[in-house]
Coordinates of C-alpha atoms in Angstrom, one line a residue:
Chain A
X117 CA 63.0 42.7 -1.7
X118 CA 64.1 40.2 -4.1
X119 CA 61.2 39.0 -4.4
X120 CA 59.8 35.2 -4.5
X121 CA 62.4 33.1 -6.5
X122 CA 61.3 29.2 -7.3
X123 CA 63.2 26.0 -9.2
X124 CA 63.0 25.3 -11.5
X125 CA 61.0 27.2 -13.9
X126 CA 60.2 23.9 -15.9
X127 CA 60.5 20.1 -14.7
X128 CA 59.7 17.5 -17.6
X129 CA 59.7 13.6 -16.4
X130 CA 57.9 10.5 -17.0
X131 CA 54.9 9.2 -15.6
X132 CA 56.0 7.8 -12.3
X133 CA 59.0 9.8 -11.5
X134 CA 59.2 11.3 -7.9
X135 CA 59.6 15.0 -8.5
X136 CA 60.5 18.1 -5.8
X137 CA 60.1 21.7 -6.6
X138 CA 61.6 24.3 -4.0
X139 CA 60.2 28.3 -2.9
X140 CA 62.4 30.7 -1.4
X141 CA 59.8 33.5 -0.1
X142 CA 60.8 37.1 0.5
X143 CA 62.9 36.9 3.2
X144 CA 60.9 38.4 6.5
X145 CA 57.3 36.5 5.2
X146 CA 56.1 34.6 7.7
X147 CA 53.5 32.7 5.8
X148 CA 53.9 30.7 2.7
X149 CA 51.4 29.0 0.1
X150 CA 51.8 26.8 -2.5
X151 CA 49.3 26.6 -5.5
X152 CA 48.6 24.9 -8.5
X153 CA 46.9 26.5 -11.9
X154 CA 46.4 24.5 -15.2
X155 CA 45.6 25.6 -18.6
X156 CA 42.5 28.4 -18.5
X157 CA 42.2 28.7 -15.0
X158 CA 43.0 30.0 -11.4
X159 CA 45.4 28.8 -9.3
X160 CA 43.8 26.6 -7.1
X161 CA 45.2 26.3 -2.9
X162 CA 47.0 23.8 -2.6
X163 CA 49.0 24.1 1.1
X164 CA 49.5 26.8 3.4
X165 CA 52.8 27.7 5.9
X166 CA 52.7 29.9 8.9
X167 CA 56.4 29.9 9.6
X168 CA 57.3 26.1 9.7
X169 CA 53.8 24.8 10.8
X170 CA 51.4 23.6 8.1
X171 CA 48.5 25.1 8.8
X172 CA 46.0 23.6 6.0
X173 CA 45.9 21.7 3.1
X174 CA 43.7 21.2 0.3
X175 CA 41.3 17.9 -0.2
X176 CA 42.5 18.5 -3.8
X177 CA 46.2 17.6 -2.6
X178 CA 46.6 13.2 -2.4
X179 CA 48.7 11.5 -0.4
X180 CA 51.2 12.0 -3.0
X181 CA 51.8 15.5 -2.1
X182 CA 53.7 16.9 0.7
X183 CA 55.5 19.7 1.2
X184 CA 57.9 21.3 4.2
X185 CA 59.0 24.4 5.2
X186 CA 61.8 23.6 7.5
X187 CA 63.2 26.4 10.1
X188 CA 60.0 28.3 8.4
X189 CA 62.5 29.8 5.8
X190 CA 62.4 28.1 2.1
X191 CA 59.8 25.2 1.5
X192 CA 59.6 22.3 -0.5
X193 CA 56.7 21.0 -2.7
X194 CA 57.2 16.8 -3.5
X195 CA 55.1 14.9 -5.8
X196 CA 55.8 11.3 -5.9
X197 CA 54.6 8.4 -8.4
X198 CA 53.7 11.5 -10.6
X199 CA 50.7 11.1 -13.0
X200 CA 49.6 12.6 -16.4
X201 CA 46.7 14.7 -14.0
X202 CA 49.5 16.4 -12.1
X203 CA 50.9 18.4 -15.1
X204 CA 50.7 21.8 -14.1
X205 CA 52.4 25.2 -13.0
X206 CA 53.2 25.1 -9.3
X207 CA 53.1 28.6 -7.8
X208 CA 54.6 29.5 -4.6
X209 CA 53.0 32.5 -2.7
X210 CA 54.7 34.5 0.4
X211 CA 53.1 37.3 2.7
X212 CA 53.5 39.1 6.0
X213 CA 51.3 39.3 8.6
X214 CA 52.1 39.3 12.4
X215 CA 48.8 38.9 13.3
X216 CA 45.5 39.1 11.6
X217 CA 43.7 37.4 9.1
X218 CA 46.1 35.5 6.7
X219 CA 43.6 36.1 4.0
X220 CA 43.4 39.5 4.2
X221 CA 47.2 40.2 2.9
X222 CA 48.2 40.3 -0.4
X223 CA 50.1 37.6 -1.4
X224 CA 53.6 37.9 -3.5
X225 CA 53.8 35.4 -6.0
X226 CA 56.8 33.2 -7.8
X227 CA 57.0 33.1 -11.3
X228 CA 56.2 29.4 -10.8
X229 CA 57.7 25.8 -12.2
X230 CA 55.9 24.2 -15.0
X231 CA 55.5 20.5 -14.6
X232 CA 55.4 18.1 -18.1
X233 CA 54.3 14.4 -17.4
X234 CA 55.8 12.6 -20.4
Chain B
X153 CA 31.4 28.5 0.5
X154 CA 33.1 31.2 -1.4
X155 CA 33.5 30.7 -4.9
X156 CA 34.3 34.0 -7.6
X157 CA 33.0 34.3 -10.7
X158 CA 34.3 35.9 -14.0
X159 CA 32.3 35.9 -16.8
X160 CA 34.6 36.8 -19.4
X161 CA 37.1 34.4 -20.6
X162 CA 38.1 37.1 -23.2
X163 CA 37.8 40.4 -23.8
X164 CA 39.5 42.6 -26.4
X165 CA 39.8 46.2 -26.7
X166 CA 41.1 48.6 -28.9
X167 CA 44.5 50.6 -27.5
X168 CA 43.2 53.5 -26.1
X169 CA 39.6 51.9 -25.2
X170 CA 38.2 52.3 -21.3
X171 CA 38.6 48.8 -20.1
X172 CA 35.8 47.0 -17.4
X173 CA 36.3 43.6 -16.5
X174 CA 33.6 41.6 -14.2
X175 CA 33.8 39.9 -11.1
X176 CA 31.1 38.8 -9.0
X177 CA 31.6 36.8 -5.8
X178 CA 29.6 35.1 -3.6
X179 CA 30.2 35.4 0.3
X180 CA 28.1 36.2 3.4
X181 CA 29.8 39.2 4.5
X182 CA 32.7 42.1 3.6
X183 CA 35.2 40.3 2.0
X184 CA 38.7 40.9 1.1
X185 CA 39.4 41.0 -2.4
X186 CA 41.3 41.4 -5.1
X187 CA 42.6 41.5 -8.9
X188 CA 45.5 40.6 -9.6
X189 CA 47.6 40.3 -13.2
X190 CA 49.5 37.5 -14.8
X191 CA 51.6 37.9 -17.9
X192 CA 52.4 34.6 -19.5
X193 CA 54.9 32.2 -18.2
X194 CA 54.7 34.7 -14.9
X195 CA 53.5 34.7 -11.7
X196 CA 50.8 36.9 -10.1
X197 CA 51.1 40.4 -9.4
X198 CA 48.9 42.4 -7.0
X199 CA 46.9 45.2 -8.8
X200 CA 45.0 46.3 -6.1
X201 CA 43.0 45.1 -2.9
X202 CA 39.8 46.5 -0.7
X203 CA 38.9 45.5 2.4
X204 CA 36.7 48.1 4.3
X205 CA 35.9 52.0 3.6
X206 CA 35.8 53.9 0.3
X207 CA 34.4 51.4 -2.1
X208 CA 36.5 53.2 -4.7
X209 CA 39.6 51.8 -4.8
X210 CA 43.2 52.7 -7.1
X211 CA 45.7 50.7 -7.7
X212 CA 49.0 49.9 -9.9
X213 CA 49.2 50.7 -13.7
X214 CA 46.2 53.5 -13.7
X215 CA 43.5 50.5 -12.6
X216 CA 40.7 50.7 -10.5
X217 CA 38.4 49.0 -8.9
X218 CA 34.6 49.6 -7.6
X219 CA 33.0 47.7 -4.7
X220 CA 29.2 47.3 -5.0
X221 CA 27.8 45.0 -1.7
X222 CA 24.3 45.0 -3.2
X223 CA 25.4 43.4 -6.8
X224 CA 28.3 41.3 -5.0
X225 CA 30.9 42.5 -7.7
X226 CA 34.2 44.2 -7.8
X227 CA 34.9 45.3 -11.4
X228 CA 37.9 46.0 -12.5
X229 CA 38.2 49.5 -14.8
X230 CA 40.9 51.5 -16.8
X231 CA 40.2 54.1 -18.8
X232 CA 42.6 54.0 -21.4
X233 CA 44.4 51.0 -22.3
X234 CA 48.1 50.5 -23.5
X235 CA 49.3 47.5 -25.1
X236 CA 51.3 46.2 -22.6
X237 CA 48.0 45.7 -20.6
X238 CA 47.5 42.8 -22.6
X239 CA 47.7 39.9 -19.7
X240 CA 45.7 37.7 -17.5
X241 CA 43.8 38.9 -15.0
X242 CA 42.8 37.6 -11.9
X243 CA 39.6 38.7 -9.9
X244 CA 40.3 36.6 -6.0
X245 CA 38.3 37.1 -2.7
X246 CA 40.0 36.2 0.9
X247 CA 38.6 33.3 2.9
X248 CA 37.2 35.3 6.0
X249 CA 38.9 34.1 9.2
X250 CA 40.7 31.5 7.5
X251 CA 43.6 31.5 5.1
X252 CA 42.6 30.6 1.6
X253 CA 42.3 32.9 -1.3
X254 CA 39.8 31.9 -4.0
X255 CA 40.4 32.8 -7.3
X256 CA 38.3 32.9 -10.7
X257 CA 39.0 31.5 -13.7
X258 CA 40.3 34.8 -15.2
X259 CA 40.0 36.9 -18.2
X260 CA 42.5 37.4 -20.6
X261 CA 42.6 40.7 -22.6
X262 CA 44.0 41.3 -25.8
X263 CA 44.6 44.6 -27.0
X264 CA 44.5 45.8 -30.2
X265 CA 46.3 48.3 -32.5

């Protein structure tokens, strides 16, 4: 288990600037979730992977979010035109679960990236 | 819809104090829940979970963690703290039959000599 790894740990750009952050999940989790948490709070749901289908995504994330999780291995969070509002720490989640609820298992977390808008 | 509520945005307590921190939820049923802990510049780490059966529940680090359905909470407990217990923590419940986890706002705790 080497655990959840994520990169980078910080990402500083200017307002405007396209930016991707990647997760590599524990190797045999079949589901993956990306979240965001600012200063003070939670993190809040952002996207969530069973395998390589994305399953749900927040209202909170706009159109200038996606994220991929090809081959249902690592996955990709992309924020484009990025905006002072989007500063944040991005964390990437991984579990397993065969079947059941996906809310019932405890989720593994990354140590996150921390995103500066300049 | 589900939503979790920690009162405490800080707490602090002298090393070798008992420790509670609150967390109330509100959801229609049994939910899944959990604390979890967050040093800074880190990620989450599972403390403990309950999801059915003895409300009681131990986890990691000497931590526990009570289940009480009639006052909707799940408070967090330790009965003597160290130092290095000084973190973030992180009361969530599980979105029944979905795949969300809500989280609270959390409570940091400082520990003093």
């Amino acid at each position: 288990d080497t655990g959840v790894s994520q990169d980078p740990r910080h990402k500083i750009t200017k307002r405007g600037q396209n930016v991707t952050f990647r997760c590599d999940p524990i190797s045999e989790h079949n589901r993956l979730y990306w979240y965001r948490q600012t200063l003070g709070q939670g993190p809040e749901f952002l996207t969530y992977f069973q395998n390589e289908a994305q399953l749900e995504k927040s209202r909170l994330l706009s159109d200038r979010f996606s994220a991929e999780r090809p081959k249902g291995s690592f996955s990709t969070l992309e924020i484009q035109r990025t905006e002072q509002g989007d500063s944040a720490m991005y964390l990437c989640a991984s579990s397993f679960q065969p079947t059941g609820p996906a809310a019932a298992q405890p989720q593994h977390f990354g140590d996150g990236t921390r995103l500066s808008i300049l | 819809a589900q939503s979790v509520t920690q009162p405490d945005i800080h707490i602090t307590v002298s090393e070798g104090a008992s420790l509670e921190l609150r967390c109330n939820y509100s959801y229609g049923a049994t939910p899944y829940l959990f604390w979890y802990v967050q040093s800074p510049g880190q990620g989450l780490q599972l403390l403990l979970k309950y999801f059915s059966g003895d409300t009681l529940v131990q986890g990691i680090k000497g931590f526990e963690a009570e289940f009480k359905r009639s006052q909707s909470s799940f408070n967090l407990r330790k009965p003597s703290v160290h130092w290095s217990d000084a973190a973030e923590y992180f009361c969530a419940v599980g979105e029944a039959g979905g795949f969300k986890t809500i989280f609270g706002a959390g409570t940091r705790l400082f520990v003093k000599a």
